[in-house]
Amino acid sequence: MKNDAIKIFEQYISKFDLNNEKIRWKYLHSYRVASLMEWLARKLKLSKNDVIVAYILGLFHDIGRFPQLDKFDSYNDLNIDHGDLGYKILKEEGLLDKILDKKALEDVVLGVKYHNKYEVEDDLTEREKLFTNIVRDADKTDILYLYTI
């Protein structure tokens, strides 16, 4: 499942110019966040399957950034909210539909949607909130790390 997700991610990203510094940075950031997600999920003693789901969520959390950068060359979510766009991409293109069961898919798409929001919706299940909060933490951890090097 993890290797399948990586192949899907790489295929999707191949549509974008990795020579563009902003796009390259988000590409590398996606893999770092995926690794942090995997580590955090293990530390939380999640099941082996949930550790993989966490990795996949980390890998795809910024999937909406790539078309945003391609169109606007900007990280400004006032142009288009990259969390909402990522949610839309995953739902409409069905990138992960064949490799994730319904529950895991919902964890990923909702995590993508809410990872950049100021607040997480109250109507999410505890499991959905868990994955969303982990990806928010992993995302911010990587961003803060990059500001310190």
JSON list of C-alpha atoms in Angstrom, two decimals:
[
{"chain": "A", "resi": 1, "resn": "MET", "atom": "CA", "xyz": [0.00, 0.00, 0.00]},
{"chain": "A", "resi": 2, "resn": "LYS", "atom": "CA", "xyz": [2.80, 2.46, 0.89]},
{"chain": "A", "resi": 3, "resn": "ASN", "atom": "CA", "xyz": [4.73, 1.73, -2.30]},
{"chain": "A", "resi": 4, "resn": "ASP", "atom": "CA", "xyz": [1.55, 2.05, -4.35]},
{"chain": "A", "resi": 5, "resn": "ALA", "atom": "CA", "xyz": [0.90, 5.46, -2.78]},
{"chain": "A", "resi": 6, "resn": "ILE", "atom": "CA", "xyz": [4.44, 6.59, -3.58]},
{"chain": "A", "resi": 7, "resn": "LYS", "atom": "CA", "xyz": [3.98, 5.54, -7.22]},
{"chain": "A", "resi": 8, "resn": "ILE", "atom": "CA", "xyz": [0.68, 7.44, -7.42]},
{"chain": "A", "resi": 9, "resn": "PHE", "atom": "CA", "xyz": [2.26, 10.51, -5.82]},
{"chain": "A", "resi": 10, "resn": "GLU", "atom": "CA", "xyz": [5.23, 10.43, -8.20]},
{"chain": "A", "resi": 11, "resn": "GLN", "atom": "CA", "xyz": [2.93, 10.01, -11.20]},
{"chain": "A", "resi": 12, "resn": "TYR", "atom": "CA", "xyz": [0.81, 12.96, -10.10]},
{"chain": "A", "resi": 13, "resn": "ILE", "atom": "CA", "xyz": [3.85, 15.16, -9.40]},
{"chain": "A", "resi": 14, "resn": "SER", "atom": "CA", "xyz": [5.38, 14.35, -12.79]},
{"chain": "A", "resi": 15, "resn": "LYS", "atom": "CA", "xyz": [2.91, 16.85, -14.30]},
{"chain": "A", "resi": 16, "resn": "PHE", "atom": "CA", "xyz": [4.73, 19.70, -12.56]},
{"chain": "A", "resi": 17, "resn": "ASP", "atom": "CA", "xyz": [8.14, 21.32, -13.07]},
{"chain": "A", "resi": 18, "resn": "LEU", "atom": "CA", "xyz": [10.43, 20.09, -10.31]},
{"chain": "A", "resi": 19, "resn": "ASN", "atom": "CA", "xyz": [13.02, 22.61, -11.50]},
{"chain": "A", "resi": 20, "resn": "ASN", "atom": "CA", "xyz": [10.74, 25.30, -10.06]},
{"chain": "A", "resi": 21, "resn": "GLU", "atom": "CA", "xyz": [12.24, 25.88, -6.62]},
{"chain": "A", "resi": 22, "resn": "LYS", "atom": "CA", "xyz": [8.87, 26.28, -4.88]},
{"chain": "A", "resi": 23, "resn": "ILE", "atom": "CA", "xyz": [7.49, 23.09, -6.40]},
{"chain": "A", "resi": 24, "resn": "ARG", "atom": "CA", "xyz": [10.70, 21.17, -5.60]},
{"chain": "A", "resi": 25, "resn": "TRP", "atom": "CA", "xyz": [10.58, 22.43, -2.01]},
{"chain": "A", "resi": 26, "resn": "LYS", "atom": "CA", "xyz": [6.99, 21.20, -1.59]},
{"chain": "A", "resi": 27, "resn": "TYR", "atom": "CA", "xyz": [7.90, 17.87, -3.16]},
{"chain": "A", "resi": 28, "resn": "LEU", "atom": "CA", "xyz": [10.70, 17.32, -0.65]},
{"chain": "A", "resi": 29, "resn": "HIS", "atom": "CA", "xyz": [8.56, 18.70, 2.18]},
{"chain": "A", "resi": 30, "resn": "SER", "atom": "CA", "xyz": [5.89, 16.11, 1.35]},
{"chain": "A", "resi": 31, "resn": "TYR", "atom": "CA", "xyz": [8.34, 13.24, 1.87]},
{"chain": "A", "resi": 32, "resn": "ARG", "atom": "CA", "xyz": [9.67, 14.75, 5.11]},
{"chain": "A", "resi": 33, "resn": "VAL", "atom": "CA", "xyz": [6.15, 15.17, 6.48]},
{"chain": "A", "resi": 34, "resn": "ALA", "atom": "CA", "xyz": [5.32, 11.60, 5.45]},
{"chain": "A", "resi": 35, "resn": "SER", "atom": "CA", "xyz": [8.33, 10.35, 7.41]},
{"chain": "A", "resi": 36, "resn": "LEU", "atom": "CA", "xyz": [7.38, 12.45, 10.43]},
{"chain": "A", "resi": 37, "resn": "MET", "atom": "CA", "xyz": [3.83, 11.11, 10.22]},
{"chain": "A", "resi": 38, "resn": "GLU", "atom": "CA", "xyz": [5.09, 7.55, 10.17]},
{"chain": "A", "resi": 39, "resn": "TRP", "atom": "CA", "xyz": [7.31, 8.23, 13.18]},
{"chain": "A", "resi": 40, "resn": "LEU", "atom": "CA", "xyz": [4.53, 9.95, 15.14]},
{"chain": "A", "resi": 41, "resn": "ALA", "atom": "CA", "xyz": [2.05, 7.16, 14.36]},
{"chain": "A", "resi": 42, "resn": "ARG", "atom": "CA", "xyz": [4.53, 4.59, 15.67]},
{"chain": "A", "resi": 43, "resn": "LYS", "atom": "CA", "xyz": [5.14, 6.66, 18.82]},
{"chain": "A", "resi": 44, "resn": "LEU", "atom": "CA", "xyz": [1.37, 6.77, 19.34]},
{"chain": "A", "resi": 45, "resn": "LYS", "atom": "CA", "xyz": [1.35, 2.97, 18.98]},
{"chain": "A", "resi": 46, "resn": "LEU", "atom": "CA", "xyz": [-1.14, 3.01, 16.12]},
{"chain": "A", "resi": 47, "resn": "SER", "atom": "CA", "xyz": [-1.71, -0.23, 14.23]},
{"chain": "A", "resi": 48, "resn": "LYS", "atom": "CA", "xyz": [0.65, -1.15, 11.38]},
{"chain": "A", "resi": 49, "resn": "ASN", "atom": "CA", "xyz": [-2.08, -0.29, 8.89]},
{"chain": "A", "resi": 50, "resn": "ASP", "atom": "CA", "xyz": [-2.69, 3.10, 10.53]},
{"chain": "A", "resi": 51, "resn": "VAL", "atom": "CA", "xyz": [1.04, 3.86, 10.44]},
{"chain": "A", "resi": 52, "resn": "ILE", "atom": "CA", "xyz": [0.87, 3.37, 6.66]},
{"chain": "A", "resi": 53, "resn": "VAL", "atom": "CA", "xyz": [-2.26, 5.52, 6.43]},
{"chain": "A", "resi": 54, "resn": "ALA", "atom": "CA", "xyz": [-0.43, 8.23, 8.40]},
{"chain": "A", "resi": 55, "resn": "TYR", "atom": "CA", "xyz": [2.51, 8.05, 5.98]},
{"chain": "A", "resi": 56, "resn": "ILE", "atom": "CA", "xyz": [0.17, 8.36, 2.99]},
{"chain": "A", "resi": 57, "resn": "LEU", "atom": "CA", "xyz": [-1.61, 11.32, 4.55]},
{"chain": "A", "resi": 58, "resn": "GLY", "atom": "CA", "xyz": [1.75, 13.01, 5.13]},
{"chain": "A", "resi": 59, "resn": "LEU", "atom": "CA", "xyz": [2.81, 12.37, 1.56]},
{"chain": "A", "resi": 60, "resn": "PHE", "atom": "CA", "xyz": [-0.41, 13.75, 0.07]},
{"chain": "A", "resi": 61, "resn": "HIS", "atom": "CA", "xyz": [-1.15, 16.52, 2.60]},
{"chain": "A", "resi": 62, "resn": "ASP", "atom": "CA", "xyz": [0.08, 19.28, 0.25]},
{"chain": "A", "resi": 63, "resn": "ILE", "atom": "CA", "xyz": [-1.17, 17.77, -3.01]},
{"chain": "A", "resi": 64, "resn": "GLY", "atom": "CA", "xyz": [-3.17, 20.96, -3.61]},
{"chain": "A", "resi": 65, "resn": "ARG", "atom": "CA", "xyz": [-0.01, 23.07, -3.40]},
{"chain": "A", "resi": 66, "resn": "PHE", "atom": "CA", "xyz": [1.32, 21.82, -6.73]},
{"chain": "A", "resi": 67, "resn": "PRO", "atom": "CA", "xyz": [-1.49, 23.14, -8.95]},
{"chain": "A", "resi": 68, "resn": "GLN", "atom": "CA", "xyz": [-1.67, 26.25, -6.75]},
{"chain": "A", "resi": 69, "resn": "LEU", "atom": "CA", "xyz": [2.02, 26.97, -7.35]},
{"chain": "A", "resi": 70, "resn": "ASP", "atom": "CA", "xyz": [1.74, 26.05, -11.01]},
{"chain": "A", "resi": 71, "resn": "LYS", "atom": "CA", "xyz": [-1.09, 28.54, -11.54]},
{"chain": "A", "resi": 72, "resn": "PHE", "atom": "CA", "xyz": [-0.23, 31.37, -9.13]},
{"chain": "A", "resi": 73, "resn": "ASP", "atom": "CA", "xyz": [3.47, 30.81, -8.27]},
{"chain": "A", "resi": 74, "resn": "SER", "atom": "CA", "xyz": [2.45, 31.63, -4.70]},
{"chain": "A", "resi": 75, "resn": "TYR", "atom": "CA", "xyz": [1.78, 29.91, -1.38]},
{"chain": "A", "resi": 76, "resn": "ASN", "atom": "CA", "xyz": [-1.00, 32.42, -0.66]},
{"chain": "A", "resi": 77, "resn": "ASP", "atom": "CA", "xyz": [-4.19, 30.53, 0.15]},
{"chain": "A", "resi": 78, "resn": "LEU", "atom": "CA", "xyz": [-6.21, 33.65, -0.61]},
{"chain": "A", "resi": 79, "resn": "ASN", "atom": "CA", "xyz": [-5.74, 32.73, -4.29]},
{"chain": "A", "resi": 80, "resn": "ILE", "atom": "CA", "xyz": [-6.99, 29.22, -3.69]},
{"chain": "A", "resi": 81, "resn": "ASP", "atom": "CA", "xyz": [-6.99, 27.23, -0.45]},
{"chain": "A", "resi": 82, "resn": "HIS", "atom": "CA", "xyz": [-4.55, 24.37, -1.00]},
{"chain": "A", "resi": 83, "resn": "GLY", "atom": "CA", "xyz": [-6.19, 22.16, 1.64]},
{"chain": "A", "resi": 84, "resn": "ASP", "atom": "CA", "xyz": [-9.58, 22.45, -0.03]},
{"chain": "A", "resi": 85, "resn": "LEU", "atom": "CA", "xyz": [-8.00, 21.99, -3.46]},
{"chain": "A", "resi": 86, "resn": "GLY", "atom": "CA", "xyz": [-6.15, 18.87, -2.28]},
{"chain": "A", "resi": 87, "resn": "TYR", "atom": "CA", "xyz": [-9.39, 17.45, -0.90]},
{"chain": "A", "resi": 88, "resn": "LYS", "atom": "CA", "xyz": [-11.10, 18.14, -4.23]},
{"chain": "A", "resi": 89, "resn": "ILE", "atom": "CA", "xyz": [-8.27, 16.54, -6.21]},
{"chain": "A", "resi": 90, "resn": "LEU", "atom": "CA", "xyz": [-8.31, 13.37, -4.10]},
{"chain": "A", "resi": 91, "resn": "LYS", "atom": "CA", "xyz": [-12.10, 13.11, -4.23]},
{"chain": "A", "resi": 92, "resn": "GLU", "atom": "CA", "xyz": [-12.57, 13.91, -7.93]},
{"chain": "A", "resi": 93, "resn": "GLU", "atom": "CA", "xyz": [-9.53, 12.17, -9.37]},
{"chain": "A", "resi": 94, "resn": "GLY", "atom": "CA", "xyz": [-9.78, 9.20, -7.02]},
{"chain": "A", "resi": 95, "resn": "LEU", "atom": "CA", "xyz": [-6.00, 8.94, -6.76]},
{"chain": "A", "resi": 96, "resn": "LEU", "atom": "CA", "xyz": [-6.10, 6.73, -3.67]},
{"chain": "A", "resi": 97, "resn": "ASP", "atom": "CA", "xyz": [-9.44, 5.00, -4.16]},
{"chain": "A", "resi": 98, "resn": "LYS", "atom": "CA", "xyz": [-7.92, 1.70, -5.32]},
{"chain": "A", "resi": 99, "resn": "ILE", "atom": "CA", "xyz": [-5.36, 1.36, -2.53]},
{"chain": "A", "resi": 100, "resn": "LEU", "atom": "CA", "xyz": [-7.23, 2.55, 0.58]},
{"chain": "A", "resi": 101, "resn": "ASP", "atom": "CA", "xyz": [-10.40, 1.22, 2.14]},
{"chain": "A", "resi": 102, "resn": "LYS", "atom": "CA", "xyz": [-13.25, 3.64, 2.72]},
{"chain": "A", "resi": 103, "resn": "LYS", "atom": "CA", "xyz": [-12.30, 4.48, 6.33]},
{"chain": "A", "resi": 104, "resn": "ALA", "atom": "CA", "xyz": [-8.61, 5.08, 5.56]},
{"chain": "A", "resi": 105, "resn": "LEU", "atom": "CA", "xyz": [-9.48, 7.11, 2.48]},
{"chain": "A", "resi": 106, "resn": "GLU", "atom": "CA", "xyz": [-11.73, 9.37, 4.54]},
{"chain": "A", "resi": 107, "resn": "ASP", "atom": "CA", "xyz": [-8.95, 9.81, 7.13]},
{"chain": "A", "resi": 108, "resn": "VAL", "atom": "CA", "xyz": [-6.58, 10.91, 4.38]},
{"chain": "A", "resi": 109, "resn": "VAL", "atom": "CA", "xyz": [-8.88, 13.22, 2.43]},
{"chain": "A", "resi": 110, "resn": "LEU", "atom": "CA", "xyz": [-10.14, 14.95, 5.57]},
{"chain": "A", "resi": 111, "resn": "GLY", "atom": "CA", "xyz": [-6.60, 15.29, 6.89]},
{"chain": "A", "resi": 112, "resn": "VAL", "atom": "CA", "xyz": [-5.61, 16.92, 3.60]},
{"chain": "A", "resi": 113, "resn": "LYS", "atom": "CA", "xyz": [-8.59, 19.26, 3.75]},
{"chain": "A", "resi": 114, "resn": "TYR", "atom": "CA", "xyz": [-8.08, 20.41, 7.34]},
{"chain": "A", "resi": 115, "resn": "HIS", "atom": "CA", "xyz": [-4.29, 20.29, 7.74]},
{"chain": "A", "resi": 116, "resn": "ASN", "atom": "CA", "xyz": [-3.96, 24.02, 6.99]},
{"chain": "A", "resi": 117, "resn": "LYS", "atom": "CA", "xyz": [-7.09, 25.27, 8.72]},
{"chain": "A", "resi": 118, "resn": "TYR", "atom": "CA", "xyz": [-7.05, 27.38, 11.86]},
{"chain": "A", "resi": 119, "resn": "GLU", "atom": "CA", "xyz": [-9.59, 25.07, 13.48]},
{"chain": "A", "resi": 120, "resn": "VAL", "atom": "CA", "xyz": [-10.71, 21.51, 12.82]},
{"chain": "A", "resi": 121, "resn": "GLU", "atom": "CA", "xyz": [-14.42, 20.84, 12.37]},
{"chain": "A", "resi": 122, "resn": "ASP", "atom": "CA", "xyz": [-16.25, 19.44, 15.40]},
{"chain": "A", "resi": 123, "resn": "ASP", "atom": "CA", "xyz": [-18.17, 16.89, 13.34]},
{"chain": "A", "resi": 124, "resn": "LEU", "atom": "CA", "xyz": [-15.10, 14.78, 12.59]},
{"chain": "A", "resi": 125, "resn": "THR", "atom": "CA", "xyz": [-14.81, 11.44, 14.34]},
{"chain": "A", "resi": 126, "resn": "GLU", "atom": "CA", "xyz": [-12.12, 11.02, 17.00]},
{"chain": "A", "resi": 127, "resn": "ARG", "atom": "CA", "xyz": [-10.11, 8.96, 14.53]},
{"chain": "A", "resi": 128, "resn": "GLU", "atom": "CA", "xyz": [-10.39, 11.65, 11.82]},
{"chain": "A", "resi": 129, "resn": "LYS", "atom": "CA", "xyz": [-9.39, 14.32, 14.35]},
{"chain": "A", "resi": 130, "resn": "LEU", "atom": "CA", "xyz": [-6.39, 12.23, 15.38]},
{"chain": "A", "resi": 131, "resn": "PHE", "atom": "CA", "xyz": [-5.06, 11.93, 11.84]},
{"chain": "A", "resi": 132, "resn": "THR", "atom": "CA", "xyz": [-5.80, 15.59, 11.14]},
{"chain": "A", "resi": 133, "resn": "ASN", "atom": "CA", "xyz": [-4.00, 16.74, 14.27]},
{"chain": "A", "resi": 134, "resn": "ILE", "atom": "CA", "xyz": [-0.99, 14.53, 13.59]},
{"chain": "A", "resi": 135, "resn": "VAL", "atom": "CA", "xyz": [-0.58, 15.90, 10.06]},
{"chain": "A", "resi": 136, "resn": "ARG", "atom": "CA", "xyz": [-0.97, 19.47, 11.30]},
{"chain": "A", "resi": 137, "resn": "ASP", "atom": "CA", "xyz": [1.80, 18.83, 13.83]},
{"chain": "A", "resi": 138, "resn": "ALA", "atom": "CA", "xyz": [4.09, 17.10, 11.34]},
{"chain": "A", "resi": 139, "resn": "ASP", "atom": "CA", "xyz": [3.58, 19.83, 8.75]},
{"chain": "A", "resi": 140, "resn": "LYS", "atom": "CA", "xyz": [4.38, 22.64, 11.19]},
{"chain": "A", "resi": 141, "resn": "THR", "atom": "CA", "xyz": [7.33, 20.73, 12.64]},
{"chain": "A", "resi": 142, "resn": "ASP", "atom": "CA", "xyz": [8.95, 20.43, 9.22]},
{"chain": "A", "resi": 143, "resn": "ILE", "atom": "CA", "xyz": [8.27, 24.08, 8.37]},
{"chain": "A", "resi": 144, "resn": "LEU", "atom": "CA", "xyz": [9.74, 25.25, 11.70]},
{"chain": "A", "resi": 145, "resn": "TYR", "atom": "CA", "xyz": [12.73, 22.96, 11.23]},
{"chain": "A", "resi": 146, "resn": "LEU", "atom": "CA", "xyz": [13.47, 24.52, 7.86]},
{"chain": "A", "resi": 147, "resn": "TYR", "atom": "CA", "xyz": [13.49, 27.96, 9.43]},
{"chain": "A", "resi": 148, "resn": "THR", "atom": "CA", "xyz": [16.18, 26.86, 11.89]},
{"chain": "A", "resi": 149, "resn": "ILE", "atom": "CA", "xyz": [18.73, 25.41, 9.43]}
]
